[in-house]
Amino acid sequence: MTNTREMDDRENAVWRGFVSATQQLVSSLDKQLVQDAQLSGPEHAVLTALAEHAEQSDTLVRARDLGLSLGWDRSRLSHLLKRMEARGLLERTSCPSDARGLDVQITADGLEAVQQASSGYTEFVRTHFFDVLTPEEQDALASVSRKIKSTLEPQCDSEGPTS
């Protein structure tokens, strides 16, 4: 059995502040996306990834690769893609090289929705994230984020493929 190191009062305050700020930032951004384009945060993330692939003239994206790039498990992605396809935001097709795989591509309606959300999204991030931090704080946050992420990446890779 391992000994659990308890957080001291300072560490507890730092952790709770970070979690609270992150949750409030994401929740407020989700509200902005719904207001601007009737998209949830996860839908926006999927459409943004698909739009970026379409810009590179790689219109078809393997669902497994999309899930890996977003850090999502297979079930979560599958359910979201079904709902988004029903709304006409994307199309899913069987992968010709792998009968178990799916290819995904953004539709014109999906591209319009992500473009409609773009200016409000950018303004929200600028106002509530960049404008409240100095350039030095932004650099420090980028460094801290990389450090935290590097401790989590091995765990994400062990979850297995997403298709």
mmCIF file of C-alpha atoms in Angstrom:
data_model
loop_
_atom_site.group_PDB
_atom_site.id
_atom_site.type_symbol
_atom_site.label_atom_id
_atom_site.label_comp_id
_atom_site.label_asym_id
_atom_site.label_seq_id
_atom_site.Cartn_x
_atom_site.Cartn_y
_atom_site.Cartn_z
ATOM 1 C CA MET A 1 0.000 0.000 0.000
ATOM 2 C CA THR A 2 1.348 3.443 -0.899
ATOM 3 C CA ASN A 3 1.262 6.434 1.385
ATOM 4 C CA THR A 4 -0.950 9.207 0.084
ATOM 5 C CA ARG A 5 0.583 12.638 0.359
ATOM 6 C CA GLU A 6 -2.110 15.039 1.519
ATOM 7 C CA MET A 7 -2.356 18.487 -0.014
ATOM 8 C CA ASP A 8 -1.540 21.366 2.294
ATOM 9 C CA ASP A 9 -3.839 24.405 2.471
ATOM 10 C CA ARG A 10 -1.901 26.314 -0.188
ATOM 11 C CA GLU A 11 -1.864 23.374 -2.613
ATOM 12 C CA ASN A 12 -5.566 22.748 -1.985
ATOM 13 C CA ALA A 13 -6.379 26.411 -2.723
ATOM 14 C CA VAL A 14 -4.250 26.375 -5.908
ATOM 15 C CA TRP A 15 -5.858 23.139 -7.139
ATOM 16 C CA ARG A 16 -9.426 24.209 -6.361
ATOM 17 C CA GLY A 17 -8.853 27.609 -7.969
ATOM 18 C CA PHE A 18 -7.453 25.996 -11.112
ATOM 19 C CA VAL A 19 -10.320 23.489 -11.389
ATOM 20 C CA SER A 20 -12.956 26.140 -10.709
ATOM 21 C CA ALA A 21 -11.508 28.614 -13.236
ATOM 22 C CA THR A 22 -11.134 25.898 -15.887
ATOM 23 C CA GLN A 23 -14.680 24.616 -15.404
ATOM 24 C CA GLN A 24 -16.159 28.113 -15.461
ATOM 25 C CA LEU A 25 -14.141 29.072 -18.552
ATOM 26 C CA VAL A 26 -15.263 25.955 -20.455
ATOM 27 C CA SER A 27 -18.893 26.308 -19.322
ATOM 28 C CA SER A 28 -19.032 29.959 -20.357
ATOM 29 C CA LEU A 29 -17.425 29.193 -23.713
ATOM 30 C CA ASP A 30 -19.987 26.417 -24.289
ATOM 31 C CA LYS A 31 -22.787 28.944 -23.689
ATOM 32 C CA GLN A 32 -21.169 31.312 -26.199
ATOM 33 C CA LEU A 33 -20.982 28.537 -28.825
ATOM 34 C CA VAL A 34 -24.641 27.598 -28.325
ATOM 35 C CA GLN A 35 -25.660 31.251 -28.575
ATOM 36 C CA ASP A 36 -23.611 31.896 -31.721
ATOM 37 C CA ALA A 37 -23.998 28.661 -33.663
ATOM 38 C CA GLN A 38 -26.136 26.167 -31.729
ATOM 39 C CA LEU A 39 -23.022 24.034 -31.129
ATOM 40 C CA SER A 40 -21.808 22.386 -27.953
ATOM 41 C CA GLY A 41 -18.138 22.613 -27.057
ATOM 42 C CA PRO A 42 -17.479 19.007 -28.123
ATOM 43 C CA GLU A 43 -19.335 19.547 -31.425
ATOM 44 C CA HIS A 44 -17.233 22.634 -32.068
ATOM 45 C CA ALA A 45 -14.042 20.671 -31.337
ATOM 46 C CA VAL A 46 -15.028 17.967 -33.844
ATOM 47 C CA LEU A 47 -16.048 20.429 -36.548
ATOM 48 C CA THR A 48 -12.897 22.508 -36.062
ATOM 49 C CA ALA A 49 -10.719 19.410 -36.461
ATOM 50 C CA LEU A 50 -12.649 18.321 -39.563
ATOM 51 C CA ALA A 51 -12.528 21.830 -41.072
ATOM 52 C CA GLU A 52 -8.755 21.935 -40.569
ATOM 53 C CA HIS A 53 -8.410 18.603 -42.389
ATOM 54 C CA ALA A 54 -10.643 19.875 -45.201
ATOM 55 C CA GLU A 55 -8.412 22.960 -45.583
ATOM 56 C CA GLN A 56 -5.471 20.621 -46.157
ATOM 57 C CA SER A 57 -7.516 18.891 -48.894
ATOM 58 C CA ASP A 58 -7.717 15.798 -46.682
ATOM 59 C CA THR A 59 -11.502 15.771 -46.464
ATOM 60 C CA LEU A 60 -11.857 12.257 -45.031
ATOM 61 C CA VAL A 61 -10.642 11.638 -41.495
ATOM 62 C CA ARG A 62 -10.591 8.247 -39.817
ATOM 63 C CA ALA A 63 -12.867 8.369 -36.775
ATOM 64 C CA ARG A 64 -10.140 6.601 -34.802
ATOM 65 C CA ASP A 65 -7.634 9.354 -35.655
ATOM 66 C CA LEU A 66 -10.155 12.061 -34.816
ATOM 67 C CA GLY A 67 -10.771 10.472 -31.413
ATOM 68 C CA LEU A 68 -7.057 10.231 -30.714
ATOM 69 C CA SER A 69 -6.450 13.860 -31.677
ATOM 70 C CA LEU A 70 -9.257 14.988 -29.359
ATOM 71 C CA GLY A 71 -8.259 12.610 -26.550
ATOM 72 C CA TRP A 72 -11.708 11.000 -26.475
ATOM 73 C CA ASP A 73 -12.695 7.390 -26.013
ATOM 74 C CA ARG A 74 -14.399 5.466 -28.787
ATOM 75 C CA SER A 75 -17.865 5.416 -27.216
ATOM 76 C CA ARG A 76 -18.024 9.152 -26.574
ATOM 77 C CA LEU A 77 -16.932 9.958 -30.097
ATOM 78 C CA SER A 78 -19.266 7.426 -31.693
ATOM 79 C CA HIS A 79 -22.355 8.787 -29.954
ATOM 80 C CA LEU A 80 -21.457 12.385 -30.756
ATOM 81 C CA LEU A 81 -20.748 11.624 -34.420
ATOM 82 C CA LYS A 82 -24.152 9.914 -34.771
ATOM 83 C CA ARG A 83 -25.939 12.960 -33.333
ATOM 84 C CA MET A 84 -23.933 15.360 -35.490
ATOM 85 C CA GLU A 85 -24.614 13.315 -38.613
ATOM 86 C CA ALA A 86 -28.346 13.407 -37.839
ATOM 87 C CA ARG A 87 -28.089 17.221 -37.676
ATOM 88 C CA GLY A 88 -26.341 17.287 -41.076
ATOM 89 C CA LEU A 89 -23.052 18.656 -39.680
ATOM 90 C CA LEU A 90 -20.909 15.772 -40.905
ATOM 91 C CA GLU A 91 -21.042 12.550 -42.883
ATOM 92 C CA ARG A 92 -19.762 9.142 -41.820
ATOM 93 C CA THR A 93 -18.873 6.467 -44.363
ATOM 94 C CA SER A 94 -17.386 3.006 -44.099
ATOM 95 C CA CYS A 95 -13.652 2.950 -44.605
ATOM 96 C CA PRO A 96 -12.863 1.054 -47.819
ATOM 97 C CA SER A 97 -9.571 -0.301 -46.443
ATOM 98 C CA ASP A 98 -10.976 -1.442 -43.071
ATOM 99 C CA ALA A 99 -14.527 -2.754 -42.756
ATOM 100 C CA ARG A 100 -14.568 -1.893 -39.033
ATOM 101 C CA GLY A 101 -13.396 1.694 -39.509
ATOM 102 C CA LEU A 102 -15.319 4.841 -40.299
ATOM 103 C CA ASP A 103 -14.295 7.893 -42.264
ATOM 104 C CA VAL A 104 -15.747 11.258 -41.276
ATOM 105 C CA GLN A 105 -15.983 14.508 -43.204
ATOM 106 C CA ILE A 106 -17.522 17.891 -42.550
ATOM 107 C CA THR A 107 -20.569 18.937 -44.590
ATOM 108 C CA ALA A 108 -21.381 22.385 -45.929
ATOM 109 C CA ASP A 109 -23.757 22.874 -42.953
ATOM 110 C CA GLY A 110 -20.999 21.834 -40.539
ATOM 111 C CA LEU A 111 -18.536 24.211 -42.149
ATOM 112 C CA GLU A 112 -21.093 27.021 -41.972
ATOM 113 C CA ALA A 113 -21.735 26.302 -38.277
ATOM 114 C CA VAL A 114 -18.039 26.358 -37.355
ATOM 115 C CA GLN A 115 -17.537 29.561 -39.351
ATOM 116 C CA GLN A 116 -20.569 31.104 -37.635
ATOM 117 C CA ALA A 117 -19.046 30.272 -34.242
ATOM 118 C CA SER A 118 -15.564 31.482 -35.160
ATOM 119 C CA SER A 119 -15.679 35.207 -34.395
ATOM 120 C CA GLY A 120 -17.552 34.790 -31.106
ATOM 121 C CA TYR A 121 -15.210 31.975 -30.088
ATOM 122 C CA THR A 122 -12.114 34.027 -30.880
ATOM 123 C CA GLU A 123 -13.463 37.120 -29.116
ATOM 124 C CA PHE A 124 -14.417 35.056 -26.043
ATOM 125 C CA VAL A 125 -10.945 33.497 -25.811
ATOM 126 C CA ARG A 126 -9.271 36.855 -26.333
ATOM 127 C CA THR A 127 -11.449 38.639 -23.729
ATOM 128 C CA HIS A 128 -11.530 35.978 -21.016
ATOM 129 C CA PHE A 129 -8.118 34.393 -21.498
ATOM 130 C CA PHE A 130 -5.476 36.415 -23.336
ATOM 131 C CA ASP A 131 -6.561 39.923 -22.304
ATOM 132 C CA VAL A 132 -6.413 39.065 -18.584
ATOM 133 C CA LEU A 133 -2.897 37.592 -18.776
ATOM 134 C CA THR A 134 0.375 39.372 -19.420
ATOM 135 C CA PRO A 135 2.615 37.917 -22.146
ATOM 136 C CA GLU A 136 4.843 36.536 -19.372
ATOM 137 C CA GLU A 137 1.862 34.843 -17.692
ATOM 138 C CA GLN A 138 0.814 33.391 -21.052
ATOM 139 C CA ASP A 139 4.308 31.942 -21.515
ATOM 140 C CA ALA A 140 4.298 30.558 -17.964
ATOM 141 C CA LEU A 141 0.853 29.000 -18.489
ATOM 142 C CA ALA A 142 1.994 27.431 -21.754
ATOM 143 C CA SER A 143 4.990 25.929 -19.969
ATOM 144 C CA VAL A 144 2.890 24.666 -17.060
ATOM 145 C CA SER A 145 0.330 23.179 -19.465
ATOM 146 C CA ARG A 146 3.053 21.285 -21.348
ATOM 147 C CA LYS A 147 4.454 19.917 -18.077
ATOM 148 C CA ILE A 148 1.060 18.737 -16.856
ATOM 149 C CA LYS A 149 0.153 17.252 -20.230
ATOM 150 C CA SER A 150 3.443 15.361 -20.431
ATOM 151 C CA THR A 151 2.566 13.496 -17.228
ATOM 152 C CA LEU A 152 -0.814 12.465 -18.645
ATOM 153 C CA GLU A 153 0.026 11.482 -22.238
ATOM 154 C CA PRO A 154 1.209 7.941 -21.421
ATOM 155 C CA GLN A 155 -2.122 7.288 -19.694
ATOM 156 C CA CYS A 156 -4.074 8.541 -22.727
ATOM 157 C CA ASP A 157 -2.105 6.319 -25.112
ATOM 158 C CA SER A 158 -2.903 3.207 -23.070
ATOM 159 C CA GLU A 159 -6.662 3.571 -23.567
ATOM 160 C CA GLY A 160 -6.458 1.856 -26.927
ATOM 161 C CA PRO A 161 -7.545 2.820 -30.418
ATOM 162 C CA THR A 162 -10.670 4.748 -31.192
ATOM 163 C CA SER A 163 -12.578 4.043 -34.411
#
